[in-house]
């Protein structure tokens, strides 16, 4: 299998070249890992071949985007067909309408939808829609949960024991130079701590425009939300007149109607991204017509004027329509049961190797934890330096064994996978656990 890290590899050389013109060597912090990221050459199905010719099974799928893997023939054909007809216009196209009709058919609360080009934009526009709808400006979000890079949405994303305060989380700036006003307008609640969160929300009375949350937040440990936490958020938002936004940029893959279908949740707005664009840049805000009306410019100036040169661009719409048409209830059931197999085999590896840890996740998603601890909140899932070091070892071991996961331990399946790839994953994981460095040998 491949050698990693290898200072003489083509990837290492490209990285050196890239650092001169791109700060950090690329345009995206999440795809960097030390000592250098692996440059991709091509991908087919569930496999990616890097620039050194090493082939790996892709359990990252562009961070959960490529639910059908790479270069799926039907998605490629749809893109090619649209490519030959033009890639963007200052006109609406029927293909946008087709994807809108398909998606609004997937969940009862998706009465209407608007497309954008990333999950970040979807979240930003959902928050702005809630502000325009309520005439209020403050929002609440959960500590440690990622909703993209809109200033308001990234508050307290990486809060840690050094700055997170006691029971009531303090709003912590994520980027240096965040305007103080942003922190004043974001209320941070602890994920899955129903009573503590409700107390904080109630103190806001009817000041909040929106509460945004994720039913299984990746950065908070890929732990499913507790039903009572979800019920409390719905109850509070109804009573206070705040808009309830559920971020399904990742979790929409959990079922035909997304995670909200599984939870029986009826949010006012949903943010979507990743899988709905078939691998091309995408985001969307879907929700109740009553709230979505703020975008309606057809009667004059809309309460929330919303433009965007590439919104609903036909290339993305064609790829998204092909991908989502392929994603039948049967296809989802199959990939979810493979996910179940992956989680159970990975969990078994801990006991076989005699190493403490746990696998979280649901559907086709899993996350690796390497500490002996309870996992139900962000603070419990938070990784200390020791766990981060162990995870780095597992990540590098996987790369050498021909498996791609995220450096943070997130893994995701794609529909071209079979039990054979899951077995390869769990075998490699067992090898990684068996070769973990001993505590004394780890850097302090
Ligand atoms: N919300 C969630 C839950 C996400 O996981 C992400 C991206 N990983 C985003 C929003 C932002 O999406 P994008 O990267 O497309 O801007």
Coordinates of C-alpha atoms and ligand atoms in Angstrom, one line a residue:
X1 CA 0.0 0.0 0.0
X2 CA 1.0 3.6 -0.2
X3 CA 3.7 5.2 2.0
X4 CA 2.6 8.3 4.0
X5 CA 4.2 10.6 4.8
X6 CA 6.8 10.6 2.0
X7 CA 8.8 13.8 1.6
X8 CA 9.7 12.8 -2.0
X9 CA 6.2 12.1 -3.2
X10 CA 4.5 14.2 -5.9
X11 CA 1.9 15.3 -3.3
X12 CA 4.7 16.7 -1.0
X13 CA 6.3 18.5 -4.0
X14 CA 3.0 19.9 -5.2
X15 CA 2.3 21.1 -1.7
X16 CA 5.6 23.0 -1.6
X17 CA 4.8 24.6 -4.9
X18 CA 1.2 25.4 -3.8
X19 CA 2.3 27.2 -0.6
X20 CA 3.9 29.9 -2.7
X21 CA 0.7 31.0 -4.3
X22 CA -2.0 29.8 -2.0
X23 CA -1.8 30.5 1.7
X24 CA -1.5 27.1 3.4
X25 CA -1.3 25.5 0.0
X26 CA -5.0 25.5 -1.0
X27 CA -8.3 27.4 -0.6
X28 CA -9.9 25.3 2.1
X29 CA -8.6 24.8 5.7
X30 CA -10.5 21.5 6.1
X31 CA -8.5 19.6 3.5
X32 CA -5.1 20.3 5.0
X33 CA -3.5 17.8 7.2
X34 CA 0.2 17.7 8.4
X35 CA 2.7 17.2 7.0
X36 CA 1.1 17.7 3.6
X37 CA -2.3 16.9 2.1
X38 CA -2.6 14.3 -0.6
X39 CA -3.3 15.7 -4.1
X40 CA -6.0 13.8 -6.0
X41 CA -5.7 12.9 -9.7
X42 CA -9.0 11.2 -10.3
X43 CA -11.9 9.3 -8.7
X44 CA -14.2 6.6 -9.9
X45 CA -16.9 5.0 -7.8
X46 CA -15.8 4.8 -4.2
X47 CA -12.1 5.1 -5.0
X48 CA -9.7 8.0 -5.5
X49 CA -6.3 7.8 -7.1
X50 CA -3.7 10.3 -6.0
X51 CA -1.0 12.0 -8.0
X52 CA 1.5 9.4 -7.0
X53 CA -0.7 6.6 -8.4
X54 CA -1.9 5.3 -5.0
X55 CA -5.6 4.2 -5.0
X56 CA -7.6 4.5 -1.8
X57 CA -11.2 3.8 -0.8
X58 CA -12.9 7.2 -0.2
X59 CA -14.7 7.3 3.2
X60 CA -14.8 11.1 3.1
X61 CA -16.6 11.8 -0.2
X62 CA -15.7 15.5 -0.2
X63 CA -17.0 15.8 3.4
X64 CA -20.2 13.9 2.8
X65 CA -21.1 15.4 -0.6
X66 CA -20.6 12.6 -3.0
X67 CA -23.3 10.2 -1.9
X68 CA -22.9 8.3 -5.2
X69 CA -19.1 8.4 -5.2
X70 CA -17.0 9.8 -8.0
X71 CA -17.9 10.2 -11.7
X72 CA -21.2 8.3 -11.4
X73 CA -22.1 7.7 -15.1
X74 CA -25.7 9.1 -14.8
X75 CA -24.5 12.2 -13.0
X76 CA -21.7 12.7 -15.4
X77 CA -24.1 12.3 -18.4
X78 CA -26.5 14.9 -16.9
X79 CA -23.6 17.4 -16.5
X80 CA -22.3 16.7 -20.0
X81 CA -25.7 17.2 -21.5
X82 CA -26.1 20.6 -19.7
X83 CA -22.5 21.6 -20.5
X84 CA -23.2 21.4 -24.2
X85 CA -26.3 23.7 -23.8
X86 CA -24.5 26.4 -21.7
X87 CA -23.5 26.6 -18.1
X88 CA -25.2 29.8 -16.8
X89 CA -27.7 32.3 -17.9
X90 CA -29.5 35.4 -16.7
X91 CA -32.7 33.5 -17.2
X92 CA -34.4 30.9 -15.1
X93 CA -34.1 27.3 -16.5
X94 CA -36.5 24.4 -16.3
X95 CA -33.8 22.2 -14.7
X96 CA -33.9 24.4 -11.6
X97 CA -37.6 23.9 -11.4
X98 CA -37.2 20.2 -11.7
X99 CA -34.8 20.0 -8.8
X100 CA -37.0 22.3 -6.7
X101 CA -40.0 20.0 -7.4
X102 CA -38.1 16.9 -6.5
X103 CA -36.8 18.4 -3.2
X104 CA -40.1 19.9 -2.1
X105 CA -41.5 16.5 -2.6
X106 CA -39.1 15.1 0.0
X107 CA -40.3 16.7 3.2
X108 CA -43.6 18.2 4.2
X109 CA -42.1 21.4 5.5
X110 CA -40.3 22.1 2.2
X111 CA -43.2 24.1 0.8
X112 CA -40.8 26.3 -1.2
X113 CA -37.1 26.4 -1.8
X114 CA -34.3 28.8 -2.9
X115 CA -30.9 27.7 -4.2
X116 CA -27.5 29.2 -3.4
X117 CA -24.0 27.9 -3.9
X118 CA -22.8 26.7 -0.5
X119 CA -24.1 25.5 2.8
X120 CA -22.6 28.7 4.3
X121 CA -24.8 30.8 2.0
X122 CA -27.8 28.7 2.8
X123 CA -27.3 29.3 6.6
X124 CA -26.7 33.0 6.0
X125 CA -29.8 33.4 4.0
X126 CA -31.9 31.3 6.4
X127 CA -30.8 33.5 9.3
X128 CA -31.5 36.6 7.2
X129 CA -34.9 35.3 6.3
X130 CA -35.7 34.7 9.9
X131 CA -34.7 38.2 10.7
X132 CA -36.8 39.7 7.9
X133 CA -39.7 37.5 8.9
X134 CA -39.6 38.4 12.6
X135 CA -38.2 41.9 12.5
X136 CA -35.7 40.8 15.2
X137 CA -31.9 40.3 14.9
X138 CA -30.6 38.0 17.6
X139 CA -30.1 34.3 17.0
X140 CA -29.4 31.2 19.2
X141 CA -27.1 28.4 18.2
X142 CA -25.5 25.4 19.9
X143 CA -21.9 25.5 21.3
X144 CA -19.4 23.7 19.1
X145 CA -21.7 23.2 16.2
X146 CA -20.6 24.1 12.6
X147 CA -22.9 25.9 10.3
X148 CA -20.4 27.3 7.8
X149 CA -18.5 30.5 7.9
X150 CA -21.1 33.3 8.3
X151 CA -19.8 35.4 11.2
X152 CA -23.0 34.8 13.3
X153 CA -23.1 31.1 12.6
X154 CA -19.5 30.4 13.6
X155 CA -19.7 31.8 17.1
X156 CA -18.4 29.3 19.7
X157 CA -17.5 26.8 17.0
X158 CA -14.3 25.7 18.7
X159 CA -14.8 26.8 22.3
X160 CA -12.7 24.9 24.7
X161 CA -12.2 24.4 28.5
X162 CA -10.0 27.5 28.4
X163 CA -12.8 29.8 27.3
X164 CA -16.2 28.1 27.4
X165 CA -17.3 29.3 30.9
X166 CA -19.5 27.3 33.2
X167 CA -23.0 26.0 32.5
X168 CA -24.1 28.8 30.3
X169 CA -21.7 28.8 27.4
X170 CA -20.0 32.2 26.6
X171 CA -20.2 33.4 23.0
X172 CA -16.6 32.9 21.8
X173 CA -15.3 34.5 18.6
X174 CA -14.0 31.9 16.0
X175 CA -12.2 34.3 13.7
X176 CA -9.9 37.0 14.9
X177 CA -11.4 40.5 14.4
X178 CA -15.0 39.3 14.7
X179 CA -17.0 42.5 15.4
X180 CA -18.1 42.6 19.1
X181 CA -21.6 43.2 18.0
X182 CA -21.7 39.8 16.5
X183 CA -21.1 38.2 19.8
X184 CA -23.8 40.4 21.4
X185 CA -26.3 39.1 18.9
X186 CA -25.6 35.4 19.3
X187 CA -26.9 33.4 22.2
X188 CA -25.0 30.1 22.8
X189 CA -26.8 27.1 24.2
X190 CA -25.3 23.7 25.2
X191 CA -26.2 20.9 22.8
X192 CA -28.3 18.1 24.3
X193 CA -28.5 19.8 27.7
X194 CA -32.2 20.4 27.6
X195 CA -32.8 22.1 30.9
X196 CA -29.8 24.4 30.8
X197 CA -30.5 25.3 27.2
X198 CA -34.2 26.0 27.9
X199 CA -33.2 28.3 30.8
X200 CA -30.9 30.4 28.6
X201 CA -33.5 30.6 25.8
X202 CA -36.3 31.6 28.2
X203 CA -34.2 34.5 29.4
X204 CA -34.3 35.8 25.9
X205 CA -38.1 36.0 25.9
X206 CA -39.2 37.0 22.5
X207 CA -36.0 38.7 21.4
X208 CA -34.7 35.9 19.1
X209 CA -35.3 35.9 15.4
X210 CA -34.1 32.2 15.1
X211 CA -32.8 29.2 16.8
X212 CA -30.5 27.2 14.4
X213 CA -29.4 23.7 15.2
X214 CA -28.3 20.4 13.7
X215 CA -29.9 17.0 14.5
X216 CA -26.5 15.2 14.5
X217 CA -23.8 17.8 14.5
X218 CA -20.5 16.5 13.2
X219 CA -18.2 18.9 15.0
X220 CA -20.0 18.2 18.3
X221 CA -19.1 14.5 18.0
X222 CA -21.7 13.3 15.5
X223 CA -24.0 12.6 18.4
X224 CA -27.8 12.5 17.6
X225 CA -29.9 15.1 19.3
X226 CA -32.0 13.9 22.2
X227 CA -35.7 13.8 21.4
X228 CA -36.4 16.0 24.5
X229 CA -33.9 18.6 23.3
X230 CA -35.5 18.7 19.9
X231 CA -39.0 19.0 21.4
X232 CA -37.9 21.8 23.7
X233 CA -36.5 23.8 20.8
X234 CA -39.7 23.4 18.8
X235 CA -41.8 24.3 21.9
X236 CA -39.7 27.3 22.7
X237 CA -39.6 28.7 19.2
X238 CA -43.4 28.3 18.7
X239 CA -44.1 30.1 22.0
X240 CA -41.6 32.9 21.4
X241 CA -42.3 33.5 17.7
X242 CA -38.7 32.6 16.7
X243 CA -38.0 30.8 13.5
X244 CA -36.7 27.2 14.0
X245 CA -34.0 26.5 11.5
X246 CA -32.6 23.0 11.2
X247 CA -29.3 22.6 9.4
X248 CA -29.4 19.5 7.2
X249 CA -26.4 20.2 5.1
X250 CA -24.9 16.9 6.3
X251 CA -27.9 15.1 7.8
X252 CA -30.2 15.2 4.8
X253 CA -28.6 11.9 3.7
X254 CA -30.1 10.1 6.7
X255 CA -33.4 9.3 5.1
X256 CA -35.7 10.2 2.2
X257 CA -37.0 13.2 4.2
X258 CA -33.7 13.9 5.9
X259 CA -33.0 13.7 9.6
X260 CA -36.2 15.7 10.3
X261 CA -38.2 12.9 8.8
X262 CA -36.6 10.4 11.2
X263 CA -37.2 12.8 14.2
X264 CA -40.7 13.7 13.1
X265 CA -39.6 17.4 13.4
X266 CA -41.3 20.2 11.6
X267 CA -38.9 23.1 11.4
X268 CA -39.8 26.4 9.8
X269 CA -36.7 26.5 7.6
X270 CA -34.1 23.9 6.6
X271 CA -30.7 24.5 5.2
X272 CA -29.4 22.1 2.6
X273 CA -26.2 21.6 0.7
X274 CA -23.7 18.9 -0.3
X275 CA -25.6 15.9 -1.6
X276 CA -28.3 17.9 -3.4
X277 CA -25.8 19.3 -5.9
X278 CA -24.5 16.0 -7.2
X279 CA -20.9 17.1 -6.4
X280 CA -21.1 20.6 -7.8
X281 CA -21.3 23.7 -5.5
X282 CA -24.7 24.1 -3.9
X283 CA -26.8 25.2 -1.0
X284 CA -30.5 25.7 -0.5
X285 CA -33.0 27.2 2.0
X286 CA -36.3 25.3 2.1
X287 CA -39.3 25.9 4.3
X288 CA -42.8 27.0 5.1
X289 CA -44.2 29.3 2.4
X290 CA -45.2 31.8 5.2
X291 CA -41.5 32.4 6.0
X292 CA -40.1 31.8 2.5
X293 CA -42.3 34.6 1.3
X294 CA -39.7 37.1 2.5
X295 CA -37.7 36.2 -0.7
X296 CA -40.6 36.9 -3.0
X297 CA -39.5 39.8 -5.2
X298 CA -42.3 39.4 -7.7
X299 CA -44.5 42.1 -6.1
X300 CA -41.8 44.8 -5.8
X301 CA -39.0 45.0 -3.3
X302 CA -38.9 41.8 -1.2
X303 CA -38.4 42.0 2.6
X304 CA -35.2 40.1 1.9
X305 CA -33.8 40.9 -1.5
X306 CA -31.8 37.9 -2.5
X307 CA -29.5 37.7 -5.6
X308 CA -26.5 35.6 -6.6
X309 CA -24.9 35.3 -10.0
X310 CA -24.7 31.5 -9.8
X311 CA -27.8 30.7 -7.7
X312 CA -29.7 27.8 -9.3
X313 CA -27.1 27.5 -12.1
X314 CA -28.2 24.9 -14.6
X315 CA -25.0 22.8 -14.3
X316 CA -25.4 22.3 -10.5
X317 CA -29.2 21.8 -11.0
X318 CA -28.7 19.1 -13.6
X319 CA -26.1 17.3 -11.4
X320 CA -28.3 17.6 -8.4
X321 CA -31.4 16.4 -10.1
X322 CA -29.5 13.3 -11.4
X323 CA -28.0 12.5 -8.0
X324 CA -31.2 13.0 -6.1
X325 CA -33.3 11.0 -8.6
X326 CA -30.8 8.1 -8.0
X327 CA -31.3 8.4 -4.3
X328 CA -34.4 6.4 -3.8
X329 CA -35.7 5.1 -0.5
X330 CA -34.2 1.7 -1.4
X331 CA -30.8 3.2 -2.2
X332 CA -30.9 5.0 1.2
X333 CA -31.9 1.9 3.1
X334 CA -29.1 -0.1 1.5
X335 CA -26.4 2.5 2.3
X336 CA -27.8 3.0 5.8
X337 CA -27.6 -0.7 6.5
X338 CA -24.0 -0.8 5.3
X339 CA -23.4 2.2 7.7
X340 CA -24.8 0.1 10.5
X341 CA -22.4 -2.7 9.6
X342 CA -19.5 -0.3 9.5
X343 CA -20.4 1.2 13.0
X344 CA -20.8 -2.2 14.5
X345 CA -17.6 -3.7 13.1
X346 CA -15.6 -0.6 14.0
X347 CA -17.0 -0.7 17.6
X348 CA -16.1 -4.4 17.8
X349 CA -12.5 -3.5 16.9
X350 CA -12.1 -1.5 20.2
X351 CA -12.8 -4.6 22.3
X352 CA -10.7 -6.9 20.1
X353 CA -7.7 -4.5 20.4
X354 CA -8.4 -3.7 24.1
X355 CA -8.5 0.0 23.4
X356 CA -11.1 2.4 24.9
X357 CA -13.2 4.4 22.5
X358 CA -16.6 4.6 20.7
X359 CA -18.1 5.1 17.3
X360 CA -20.9 7.6 17.0
X361 CA -23.2 8.4 14.0
X362 CA -26.2 7.1 12.2
X363 CA -27.3 6.2 8.7
X364 CA -24.2 6.3 6.4
X365 CA -22.1 8.4 8.8
X366 CA -19.7 7.4 11.5
X367 CA -17.2 9.2 13.8
X368 CA -14.3 7.8 15.7
X369 CA -13.6 8.6 19.3
X370 CA -10.5 7.4 21.1
X371 CA -11.2 8.0 24.8
X372 CA -13.1 6.3 27.6
X373 CA -15.9 8.8 28.2
X374 CA -19.6 9.4 27.9
X375 CA -20.7 11.0 24.6
X376 CA -23.8 13.0 24.6
X377 CA -22.8 16.7 24.6
X378 CA -20.2 18.8 22.8
X379 CA -18.2 19.2 26.0
X380 CA -18.0 15.4 26.5
X381 CA -17.1 14.8 22.9
X382 CA -14.4 17.6 22.9
X383 CA -11.0 16.0 22.1
X384 CA -8.1 16.9 24.3
X385 CA -4.5 17.0 23.0
X386 CA -4.0 13.3 23.8
X387 CA -7.0 12.1 21.9
X388 CA -6.2 14.3 19.0
X389 CA -2.7 12.8 18.8
X390 CA -4.2 9.2 18.8
X391 CA -6.6 10.2 16.1
X392 CA -3.7 11.6 14.0
X393 CA -2.1 8.1 14.2
X394 CA -5.3 6.4 13.1
X395 CA -5.7 8.8 10.2
X396 CA -2.2 8.3 8.9
X397 CA -2.5 4.5 9.4
X398 CA -5.7 4.6 7.3
X399 CA -3.9 6.5 4.5
X400 CA -1.1 3.9 4.4
X401 CA -3.8 1.1 4.3
X402 CA -5.6 2.7 1.4
X403 CA -8.5 4.4 3.3
X404 CA -9.5 8.0 3.3
X405 CA -11.4 9.5 6.3
X406 CA -11.3 13.0 7.7
X407 CA -8.4 13.9 10.0
X408 CA -11.0 14.6 12.7
X409 CA -12.3 11.0 12.5
X410 CA -15.4 11.5 10.4
X411 CA -16.3 8.8 7.8
X412 CA -19.1 8.5 5.3
X413 CA -20.3 5.9 2.9
X414 CA -21.2 6.2 -0.8
X415 CA -23.7 4.0 -2.8
X416 CA -21.1 2.2 -4.9
X417 CA -19.7 0.6 -1.7
X418 CA -20.3 -3.0 -0.8
X419 CA -19.5 -5.1 2.3
X420 CA -16.0 -5.7 1.0
X421 CA -15.1 -2.0 1.5
X422 CA -16.6 -2.0 5.0
X423 CA -14.5 -5.1 5.9
X424 CA -11.4 -3.4 4.5
X425 CA -12.2 -0.3 6.7
X426 CA -12.7 -2.3 9.9
X427 CA -9.6 -4.4 9.3
X428 CA -7.5 -1.3 8.8
X429 CA -9.1 0.2 12.0
X430 CA -8.1 -2.8 14.0
X431 CA -4.5 -2.5 12.7
X432 CA -4.5 1.2 13.6
X433 CA -5.8 0.5 17.2
X434 CA -3.2 -2.3 17.7
X435 CA -0.4 0.0 16.7
X436 CA -1.5 3.1 18.7
X437 CA 1.5 4.8 20.4
X438 CA 1.7 4.2 24.2
X439 CA 0.9 7.2 26.3
X440 CA 4.4 7.6 27.6
X441 CA 5.7 7.8 24.0
X442 CA 3.3 10.5 23.0
X443 CA 4.4 14.1 22.7
X444 CA 3.3 16.1 25.9
Ligands
LIG1 N1 -23.6 23.3 7.8 C1 -23.1 22.1 8.1 C2 -23.8 21.2 9.0 C3 -22.0 21.7 7.4 O1 -21.4 20.5 7.7 C4 -21.3 22.6 6.5 C5 -20.1 22.2 5.7 N2 -19.4 21.1 6.2 C6 -21.9 23.8 6.2 C7 -23.1 24.2 6.9 C8 -21.3 24.8 5.3 O2 -21.4 24.3 4.0 P1 -20.4 24.7 2.8 O3 -19.0 24.1 3.1 O4 -21.0 24.2 1.6 O5 -20.3 26.2 2.9

